[in-house]
Coordinates of C-alpha atoms in Angstrom, one line a residue:
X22 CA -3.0 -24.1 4.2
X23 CA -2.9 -23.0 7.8
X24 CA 0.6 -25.3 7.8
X25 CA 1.8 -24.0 4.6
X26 CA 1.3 -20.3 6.4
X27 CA 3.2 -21.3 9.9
X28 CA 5.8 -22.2 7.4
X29 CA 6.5 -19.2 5.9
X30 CA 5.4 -17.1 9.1
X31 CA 8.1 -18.5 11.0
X32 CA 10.6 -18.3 7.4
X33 CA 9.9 -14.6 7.3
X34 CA 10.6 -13.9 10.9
X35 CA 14.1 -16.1 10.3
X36 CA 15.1 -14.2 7.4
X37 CA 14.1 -10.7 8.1
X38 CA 15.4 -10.9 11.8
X39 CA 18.8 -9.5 13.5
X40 CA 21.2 -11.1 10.8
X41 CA 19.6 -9.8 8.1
X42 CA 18.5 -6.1 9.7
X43 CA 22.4 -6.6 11.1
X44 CA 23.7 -7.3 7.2
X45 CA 21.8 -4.4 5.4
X46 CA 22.3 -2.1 7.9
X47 CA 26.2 -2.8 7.6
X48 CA 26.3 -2.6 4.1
X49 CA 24.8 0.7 4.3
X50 CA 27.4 1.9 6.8
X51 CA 30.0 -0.1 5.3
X52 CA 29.3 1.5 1.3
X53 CA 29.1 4.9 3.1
X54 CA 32.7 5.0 4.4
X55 CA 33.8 2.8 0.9
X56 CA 32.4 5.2 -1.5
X57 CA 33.1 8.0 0.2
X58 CA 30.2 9.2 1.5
X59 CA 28.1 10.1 -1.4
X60 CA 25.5 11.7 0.9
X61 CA 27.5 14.8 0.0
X62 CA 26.3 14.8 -3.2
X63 CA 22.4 14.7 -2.8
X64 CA 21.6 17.8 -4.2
X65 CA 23.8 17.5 -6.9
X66 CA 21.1 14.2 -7.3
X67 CA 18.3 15.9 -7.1
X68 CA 19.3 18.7 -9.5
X69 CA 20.6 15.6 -12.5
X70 CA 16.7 14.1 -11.5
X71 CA 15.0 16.7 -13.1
X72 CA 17.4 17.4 -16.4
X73 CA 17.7 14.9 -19.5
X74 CA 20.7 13.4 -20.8
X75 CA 20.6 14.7 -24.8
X76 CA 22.1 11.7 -26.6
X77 CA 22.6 9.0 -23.7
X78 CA 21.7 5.4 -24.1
X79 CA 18.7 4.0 -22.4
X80 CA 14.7 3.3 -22.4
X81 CA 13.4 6.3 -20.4
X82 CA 14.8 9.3 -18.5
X83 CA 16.5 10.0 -15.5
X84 CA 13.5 11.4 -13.7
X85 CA 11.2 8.1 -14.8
X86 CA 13.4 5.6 -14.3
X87 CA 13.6 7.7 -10.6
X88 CA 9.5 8.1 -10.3
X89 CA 9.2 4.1 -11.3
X90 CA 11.1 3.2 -8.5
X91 CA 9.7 5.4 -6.2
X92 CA 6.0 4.2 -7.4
X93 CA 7.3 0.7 -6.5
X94 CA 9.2 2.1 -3.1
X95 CA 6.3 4.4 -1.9
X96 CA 4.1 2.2 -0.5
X97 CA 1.3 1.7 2.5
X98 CA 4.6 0.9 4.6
X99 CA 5.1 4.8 4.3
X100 CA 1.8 5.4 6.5
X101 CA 0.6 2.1 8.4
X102 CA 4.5 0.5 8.6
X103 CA 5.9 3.3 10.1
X104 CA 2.4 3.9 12.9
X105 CA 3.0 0.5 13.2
X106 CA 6.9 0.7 14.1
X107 CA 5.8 3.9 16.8
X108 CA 3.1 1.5 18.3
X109 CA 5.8 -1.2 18.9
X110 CA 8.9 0.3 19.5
X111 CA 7.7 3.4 20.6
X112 CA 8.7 7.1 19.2
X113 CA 11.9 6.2 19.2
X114 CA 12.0 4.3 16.3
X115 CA 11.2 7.2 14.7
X116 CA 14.6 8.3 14.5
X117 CA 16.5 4.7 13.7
X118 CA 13.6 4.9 10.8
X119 CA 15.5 8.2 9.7
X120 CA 19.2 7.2 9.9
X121 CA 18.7 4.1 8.1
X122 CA 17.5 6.3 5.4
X123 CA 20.2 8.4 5.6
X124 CA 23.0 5.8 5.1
X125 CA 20.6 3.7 2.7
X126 CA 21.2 6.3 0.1
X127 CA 24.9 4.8 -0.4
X128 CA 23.8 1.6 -0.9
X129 CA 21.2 2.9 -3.3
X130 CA 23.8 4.7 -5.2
X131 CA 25.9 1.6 -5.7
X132 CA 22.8 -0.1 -6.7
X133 CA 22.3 2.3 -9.6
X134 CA 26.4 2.6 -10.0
X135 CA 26.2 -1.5 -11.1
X136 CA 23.3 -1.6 -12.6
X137 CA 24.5 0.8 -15.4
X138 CA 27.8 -0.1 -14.9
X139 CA 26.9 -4.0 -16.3
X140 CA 23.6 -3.1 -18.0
X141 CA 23.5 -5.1 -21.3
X142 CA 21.5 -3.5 -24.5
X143 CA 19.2 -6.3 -26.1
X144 CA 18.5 -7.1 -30.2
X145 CA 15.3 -5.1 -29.8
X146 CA 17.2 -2.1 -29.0
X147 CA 15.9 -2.3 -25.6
X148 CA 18.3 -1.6 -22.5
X149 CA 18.1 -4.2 -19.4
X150 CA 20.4 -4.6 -15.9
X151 CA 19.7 -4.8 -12.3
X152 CA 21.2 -7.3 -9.6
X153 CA 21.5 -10.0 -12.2
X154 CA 23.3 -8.3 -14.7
X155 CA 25.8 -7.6 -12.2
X156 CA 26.2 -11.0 -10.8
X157 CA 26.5 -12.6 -13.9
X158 CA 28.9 -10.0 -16.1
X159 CA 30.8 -9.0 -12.8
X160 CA 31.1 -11.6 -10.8
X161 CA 30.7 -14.3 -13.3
X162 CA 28.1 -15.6 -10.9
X163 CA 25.2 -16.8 -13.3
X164 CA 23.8 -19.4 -11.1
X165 CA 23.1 -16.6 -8.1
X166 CA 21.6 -14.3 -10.9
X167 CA 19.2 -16.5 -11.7
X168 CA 18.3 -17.2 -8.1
X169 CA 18.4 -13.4 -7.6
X170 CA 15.6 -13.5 -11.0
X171 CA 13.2 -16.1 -9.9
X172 CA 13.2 -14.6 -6.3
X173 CA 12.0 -11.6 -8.1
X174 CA 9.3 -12.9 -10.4
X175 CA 7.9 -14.5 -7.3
X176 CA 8.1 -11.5 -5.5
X177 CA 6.7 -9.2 -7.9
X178 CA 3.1 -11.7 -7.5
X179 CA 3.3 -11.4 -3.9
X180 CA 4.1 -7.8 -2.3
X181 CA 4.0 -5.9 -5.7
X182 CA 0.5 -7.4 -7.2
X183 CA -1.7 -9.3 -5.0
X184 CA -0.8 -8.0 -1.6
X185 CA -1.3 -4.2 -3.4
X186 CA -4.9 -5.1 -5.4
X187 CA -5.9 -6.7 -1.8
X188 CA -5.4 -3.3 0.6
X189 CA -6.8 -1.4 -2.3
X190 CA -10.0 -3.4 -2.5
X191 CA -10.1 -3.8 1.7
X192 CA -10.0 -0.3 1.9
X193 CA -12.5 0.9 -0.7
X194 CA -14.8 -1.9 0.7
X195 CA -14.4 -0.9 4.2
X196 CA -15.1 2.7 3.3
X197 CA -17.2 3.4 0.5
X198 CA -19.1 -0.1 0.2
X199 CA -17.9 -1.4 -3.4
X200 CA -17.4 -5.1 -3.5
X201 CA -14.4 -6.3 -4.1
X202 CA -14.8 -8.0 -6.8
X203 CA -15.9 -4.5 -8.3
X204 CA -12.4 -3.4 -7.0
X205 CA -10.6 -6.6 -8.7
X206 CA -11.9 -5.3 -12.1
X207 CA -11.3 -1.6 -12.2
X208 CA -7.9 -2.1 -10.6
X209 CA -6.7 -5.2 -13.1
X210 CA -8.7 -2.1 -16.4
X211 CA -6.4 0.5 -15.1
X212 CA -3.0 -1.6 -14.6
X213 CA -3.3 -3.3 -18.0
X214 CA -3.8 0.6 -19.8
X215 CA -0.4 1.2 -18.1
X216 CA 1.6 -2.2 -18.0
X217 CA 0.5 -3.2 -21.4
X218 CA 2.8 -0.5 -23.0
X219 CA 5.8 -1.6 -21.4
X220 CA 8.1 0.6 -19.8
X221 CA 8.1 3.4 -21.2
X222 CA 4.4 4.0 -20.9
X223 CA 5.1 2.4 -16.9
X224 CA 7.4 5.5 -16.6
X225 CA 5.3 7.8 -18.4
X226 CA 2.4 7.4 -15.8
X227 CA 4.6 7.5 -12.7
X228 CA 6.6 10.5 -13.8
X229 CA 2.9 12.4 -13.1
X230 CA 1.4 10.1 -10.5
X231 CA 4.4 9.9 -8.4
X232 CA 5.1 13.4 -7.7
X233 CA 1.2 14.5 -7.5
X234 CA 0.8 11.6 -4.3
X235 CA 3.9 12.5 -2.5
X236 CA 3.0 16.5 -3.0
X237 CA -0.1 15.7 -1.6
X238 CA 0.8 13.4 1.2
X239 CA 3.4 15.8 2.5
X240 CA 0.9 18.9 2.1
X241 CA -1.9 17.0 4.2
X242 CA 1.0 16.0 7.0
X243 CA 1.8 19.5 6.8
X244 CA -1.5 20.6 7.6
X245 CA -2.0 18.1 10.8
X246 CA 2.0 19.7 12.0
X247 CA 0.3 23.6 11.7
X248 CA -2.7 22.1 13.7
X249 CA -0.1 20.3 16.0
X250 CA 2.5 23.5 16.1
X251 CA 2.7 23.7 20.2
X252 CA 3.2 19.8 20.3
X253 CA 6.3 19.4 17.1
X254 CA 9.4 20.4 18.8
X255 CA 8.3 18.0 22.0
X256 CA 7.8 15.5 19.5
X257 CA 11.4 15.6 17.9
X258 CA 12.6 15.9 21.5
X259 CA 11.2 13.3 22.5
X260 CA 12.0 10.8 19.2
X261 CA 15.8 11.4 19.9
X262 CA 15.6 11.2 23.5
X263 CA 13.2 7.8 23.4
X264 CA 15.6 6.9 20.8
X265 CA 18.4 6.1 23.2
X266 CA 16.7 5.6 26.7
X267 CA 14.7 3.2 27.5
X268 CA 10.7 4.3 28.5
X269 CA 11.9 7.6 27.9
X270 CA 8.5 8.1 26.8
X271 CA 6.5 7.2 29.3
X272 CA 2.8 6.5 29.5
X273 CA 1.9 3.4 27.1
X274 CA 5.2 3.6 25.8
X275 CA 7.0 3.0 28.8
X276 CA 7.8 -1.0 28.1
X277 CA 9.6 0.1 25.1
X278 CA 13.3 -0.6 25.0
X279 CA 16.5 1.0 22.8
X280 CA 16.4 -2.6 21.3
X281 CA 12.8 -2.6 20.5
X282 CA 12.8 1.3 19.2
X283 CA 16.2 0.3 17.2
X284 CA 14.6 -2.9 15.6
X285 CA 11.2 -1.9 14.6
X286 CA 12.8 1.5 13.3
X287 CA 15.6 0.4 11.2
X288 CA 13.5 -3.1 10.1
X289 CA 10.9 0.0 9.0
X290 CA 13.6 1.7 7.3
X291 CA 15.1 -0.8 5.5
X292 CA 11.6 -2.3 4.4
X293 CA 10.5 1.1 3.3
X294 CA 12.6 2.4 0.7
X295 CA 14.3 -1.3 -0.4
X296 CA 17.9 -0.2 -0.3
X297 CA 19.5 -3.6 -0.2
X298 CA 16.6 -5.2 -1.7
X299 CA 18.0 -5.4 -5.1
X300 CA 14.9 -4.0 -6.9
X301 CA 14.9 -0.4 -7.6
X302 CA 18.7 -1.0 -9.7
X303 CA 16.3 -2.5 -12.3
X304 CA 14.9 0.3 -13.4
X305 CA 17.8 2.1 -12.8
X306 CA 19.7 0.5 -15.8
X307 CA 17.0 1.5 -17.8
X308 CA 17.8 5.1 -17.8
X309 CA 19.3 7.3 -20.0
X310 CA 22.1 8.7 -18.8
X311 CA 25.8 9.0 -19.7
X312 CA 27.6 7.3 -17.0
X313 CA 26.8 5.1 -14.0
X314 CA 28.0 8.0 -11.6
X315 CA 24.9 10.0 -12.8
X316 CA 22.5 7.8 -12.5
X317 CA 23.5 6.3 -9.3
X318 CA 23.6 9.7 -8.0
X319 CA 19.7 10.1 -9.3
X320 CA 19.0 6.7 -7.7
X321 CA 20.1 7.4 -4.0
X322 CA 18.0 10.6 -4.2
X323 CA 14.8 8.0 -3.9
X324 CA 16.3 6.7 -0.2
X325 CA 15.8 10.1 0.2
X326 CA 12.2 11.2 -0.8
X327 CA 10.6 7.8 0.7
X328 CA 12.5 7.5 3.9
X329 CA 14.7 10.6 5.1
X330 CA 11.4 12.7 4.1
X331 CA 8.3 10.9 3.8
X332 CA 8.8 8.6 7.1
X333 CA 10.1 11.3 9.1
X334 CA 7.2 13.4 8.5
X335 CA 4.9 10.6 9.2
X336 CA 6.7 10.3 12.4
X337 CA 6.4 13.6 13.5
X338 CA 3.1 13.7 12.7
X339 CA 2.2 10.3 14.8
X340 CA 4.1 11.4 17.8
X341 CA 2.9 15.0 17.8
X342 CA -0.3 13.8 17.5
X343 CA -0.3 11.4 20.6
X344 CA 0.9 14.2 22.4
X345 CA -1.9 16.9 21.1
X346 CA -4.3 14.1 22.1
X347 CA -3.1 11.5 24.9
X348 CA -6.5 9.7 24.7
X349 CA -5.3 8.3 21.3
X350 CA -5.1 4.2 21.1
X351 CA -1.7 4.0 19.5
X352 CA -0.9 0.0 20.4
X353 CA -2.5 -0.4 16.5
X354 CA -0.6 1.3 13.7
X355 CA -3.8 1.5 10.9
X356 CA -6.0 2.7 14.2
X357 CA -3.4 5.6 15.2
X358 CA -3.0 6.7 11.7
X359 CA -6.8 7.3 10.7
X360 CA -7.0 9.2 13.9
X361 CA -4.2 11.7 13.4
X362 CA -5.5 12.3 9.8
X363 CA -9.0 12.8 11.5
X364 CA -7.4 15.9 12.9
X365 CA -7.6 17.7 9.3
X366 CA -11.2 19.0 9.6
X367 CA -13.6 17.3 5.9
X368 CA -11.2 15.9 4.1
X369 CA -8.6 14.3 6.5
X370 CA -9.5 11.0 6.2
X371 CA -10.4 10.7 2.7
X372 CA -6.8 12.4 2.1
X373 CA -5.7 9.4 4.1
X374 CA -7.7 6.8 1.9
X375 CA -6.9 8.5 -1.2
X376 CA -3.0 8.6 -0.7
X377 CA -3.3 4.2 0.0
X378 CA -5.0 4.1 -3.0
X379 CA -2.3 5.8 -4.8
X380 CA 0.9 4.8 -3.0
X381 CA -0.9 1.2 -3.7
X382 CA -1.8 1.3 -7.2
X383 CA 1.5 2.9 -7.7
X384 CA 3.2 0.0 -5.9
X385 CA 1.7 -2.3 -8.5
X386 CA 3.2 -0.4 -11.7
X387 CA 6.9 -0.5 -10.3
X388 CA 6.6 -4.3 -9.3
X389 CA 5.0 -5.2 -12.9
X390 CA 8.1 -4.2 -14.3
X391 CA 10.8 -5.3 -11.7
X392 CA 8.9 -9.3 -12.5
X393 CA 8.8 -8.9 -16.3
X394 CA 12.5 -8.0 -15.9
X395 CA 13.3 -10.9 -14.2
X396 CA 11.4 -13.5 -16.0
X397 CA 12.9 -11.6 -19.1
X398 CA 16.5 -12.5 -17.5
X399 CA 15.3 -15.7 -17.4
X400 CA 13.3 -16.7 -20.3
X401 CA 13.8 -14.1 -22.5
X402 CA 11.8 -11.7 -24.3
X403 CA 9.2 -13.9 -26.2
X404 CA 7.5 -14.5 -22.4
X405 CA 6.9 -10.7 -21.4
X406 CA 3.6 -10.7 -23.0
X407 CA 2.5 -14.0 -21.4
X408 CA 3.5 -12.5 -17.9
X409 CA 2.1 -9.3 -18.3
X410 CA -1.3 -11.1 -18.9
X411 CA -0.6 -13.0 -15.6
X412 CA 0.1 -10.1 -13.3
X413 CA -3.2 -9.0 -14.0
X414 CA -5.2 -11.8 -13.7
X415 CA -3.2 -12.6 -10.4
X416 CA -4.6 -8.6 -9.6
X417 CA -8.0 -9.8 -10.0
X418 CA -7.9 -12.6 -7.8
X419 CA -5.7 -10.7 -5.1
X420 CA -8.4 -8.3 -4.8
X421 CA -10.7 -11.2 -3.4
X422 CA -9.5 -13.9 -1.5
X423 CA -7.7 -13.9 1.4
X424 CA -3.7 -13.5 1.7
X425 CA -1.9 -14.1 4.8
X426 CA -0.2 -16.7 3.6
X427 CA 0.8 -14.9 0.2
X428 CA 1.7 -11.9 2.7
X429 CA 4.2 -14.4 4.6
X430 CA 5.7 -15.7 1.0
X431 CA 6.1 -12.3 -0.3
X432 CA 8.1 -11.1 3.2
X433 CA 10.5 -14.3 2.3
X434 CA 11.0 -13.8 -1.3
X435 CA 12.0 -10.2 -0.4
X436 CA 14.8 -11.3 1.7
X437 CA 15.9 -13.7 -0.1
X438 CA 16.3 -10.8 -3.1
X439 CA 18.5 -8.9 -0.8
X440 CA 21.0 -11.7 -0.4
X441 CA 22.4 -11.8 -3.5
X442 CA 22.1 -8.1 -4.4
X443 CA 24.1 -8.0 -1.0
X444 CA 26.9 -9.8 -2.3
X445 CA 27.0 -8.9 -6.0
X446 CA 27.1 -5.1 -4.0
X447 CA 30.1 -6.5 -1.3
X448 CA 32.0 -7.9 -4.0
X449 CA 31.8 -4.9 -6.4
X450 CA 32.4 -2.5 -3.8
X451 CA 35.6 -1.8 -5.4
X452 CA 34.0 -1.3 -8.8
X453 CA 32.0 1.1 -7.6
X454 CA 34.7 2.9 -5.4
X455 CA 36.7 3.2 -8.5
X456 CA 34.0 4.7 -10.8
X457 CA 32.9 7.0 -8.0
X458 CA 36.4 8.4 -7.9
X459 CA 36.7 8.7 -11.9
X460 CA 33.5 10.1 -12.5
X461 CA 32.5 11.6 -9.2
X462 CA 35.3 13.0 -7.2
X463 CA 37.4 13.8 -10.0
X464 CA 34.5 15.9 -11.2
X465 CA 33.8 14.4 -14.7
X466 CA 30.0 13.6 -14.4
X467 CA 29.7 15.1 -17.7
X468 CA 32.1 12.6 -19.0
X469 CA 30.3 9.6 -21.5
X470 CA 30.7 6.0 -19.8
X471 CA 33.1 3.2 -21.3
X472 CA 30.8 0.2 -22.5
X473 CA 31.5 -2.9 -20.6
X474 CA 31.7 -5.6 -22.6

């Protein structure tokens, strides 16, 4: 085992090192220019997020198929992955964090663009796309779709189920006593009320959970910037300036480097809200809307919300905090987050445990559905009960044994999604130029798609 775990340690660190943090990172820049830079258009996004599409094909709305992939998106990385990117690249990395965020929301826009563009509606009425879809209808690239699927069935087991149940049952172990096992069960109870129903009952439960966790994440790293007020402009200061020159910082920070800020911030980045990754565009195609223009301008609106907002106030909050209180360890991301949230007098740190519970448990319902997608793509329908049955009992037994190694496969089978969603994306760049400009620039978002066939 301990072989089998070097293995993968040393995979991951390959995979998700400079070539691939050099790749996404171009895309994003690359799709920015391409499309035109869609940015423009993010609160046209946000206002489409919230309003239905009377009479459009599709499973579930814009605004669930938007809160499913944020549930899968809005994650522990949010909290601990971004303390953890300040602690080793220091508060610069707070800002490479942000601008990968910013241009990620073009790549997330084509993401959605494709996925409705080559989405395919099933016998059973049902509506499915994604990645795959795309490879295989646009590029005529089945063999790569498949690859793209099984990476994602495997992935969904790893970082989206057992990885999730395990913090959730660390953490209500470590702070309230339950045993794990205890954990295991109620966990597996309240993902099988939700993933049992498919979908549509997936997207009913993240359209309230989502918005309630983030509201109330925000509003608590609100409350520590108000106690922090003479120490928030420094901190922005002093994340651009650290940003650029090296031990700009000083104190503990002083061995950080503009590489080391600029890796751990945009690896943070692109981790965090998955632009690249291939994953949120399978919900995406599920969503009723009447072109791919709309939905794709719904889509990039989550790059938004988990990175642009949720990071950078997590970053703010970190940094502000080390300043407010220099006798703060902050070489361990989990350590200098519980302290910061200490700050809120009662209920700071349960506020802290209770929004890794939910941006966990959340996790777990977007992942259930990106796997059953996949294996769907693969195997067909007839299997999604049989896998749904198996994500939970995999929940059960993440919740008590231990998973470094399943930590190390998960990190792999990620990037290995994004390198085929990469080229399907590359490839199609003009297919998505060329609806943006029909649908988008020529100002007909109100206009209904043209089936692909």
């Amino acid at each position: 085992m301990e072989t089998i775990n070097d293995f993968f340690l040393f995979l991951s660190s390959l995979l998700w090192g400079w070539p691939m943090i050099i790749l996404l990172l171009g895309t994003h820049l690359f799709l920015t220019f391409r499309l035109g830079i869609p940015q423009r258009k993010l609160l046209t996004g946000i206002r489409l997020s919230v309003k239905k599409d009377p009479g459009a094909q599709g499973d579930v709305s814009q605004f669930g198929a938007l809160a499913t992939a944020l549930a899968a998106t809005i994650g522990t990385g949010n909290i601990v992955g971004v303390a953890t990117a300040v602690a080793l690249g220091g508060p610069g990395a707070v800002l490479w964090c942000w601008l990968t965020g910013i241009f990620g929301i073009s790549t997330k826009y084509a993401e959605g663009l494709l996925a409705v563009k080559y989405r395919v509606k099933a016998d059973d009425g049902h509506t499915y796309g994604g990645p795959m879809y795309a490879l295989e209808r646009g590029l005529g690239m089945k063999w790569l779709a498949v690859l793209f699927a099984v990476f994602t069935a495997l992935a969904s087991f790893g970082i989206g189920c057992s990885v999730q149940a395990n913090s959730i049952a660390l953490l209500a172990s470590g702070t309230f006593g339950i045993p794990a096992w205890a954990v295991g069960i109620v966990v597996c109870v309240l993902a099988a009320s939700v993933i049992l129903g498919g979908v549509k009952s997936i997207a009913r439960v993240c359209t309230i959970l989502v918005p309630f966790m983030a509201v109330l994440y925000v509003v608590g790293c609100i409350v520590i910037l108000i106690i922090n007020s003479h120490y928030v402009w420094p901190a922005i200061q002093l994340i651009c300036h650290a940003a650029f020159n090296p031990g700009a910082a000083g104190g503990g920070f002083v061995g950080a480097t503009v590489m080391m800020a600029a890796r751990y911030g945009i690896a943070r980045g692109l981790f965090s809200n998955e632009s690249g990754m291939g994953s949120a565009p399978i919900v995406a195609a599920a969503a009723q809307t009447r072109n791919p223009v709309r939905q794709a301008l719904v889509s990039s609106t989550g790059t938004f919300w988990d990175t642009v907002v949720i990071c950078a106030l997590t970053g703010i909050v970190l940094v502000s905090s080390i300043l407010a209180y220099p006798d703060i360890t902050y070489d361990d991301g989990a350590a200098l987050t519980r302290v910061a949230f200490s700050k809120i007098p009662y209920i700071g740190a349960p506020l802290l445990s209770f929004g890794i519970l939910t941006f966990a448990f959340s996790t777990i319902l977007g992942w259930s559905y990106y796997g059953e997608s996949a294996v769907n793509y693969i195997e067909g329908r007839h299997i999604n009960r049989f896998y749904r049955i198996l994500f939970i009992v995999v929940l059960f037994f993440g919740s008590i044994i231990n998973l470094d190694v399943i930590w190390n496969i998960a990190d792999c089978m990620n990037a290995l999604m994004a390198i085929p969603n990469l080229v399907a994306l590359l490839l199609l760049s003009g297919v998505a130029a060329r609806e943006t400009k029909k649908y988008l620039w020529a100002n007909r978002l109100d206009d209904a798609m043209e089936e692909t066939t």
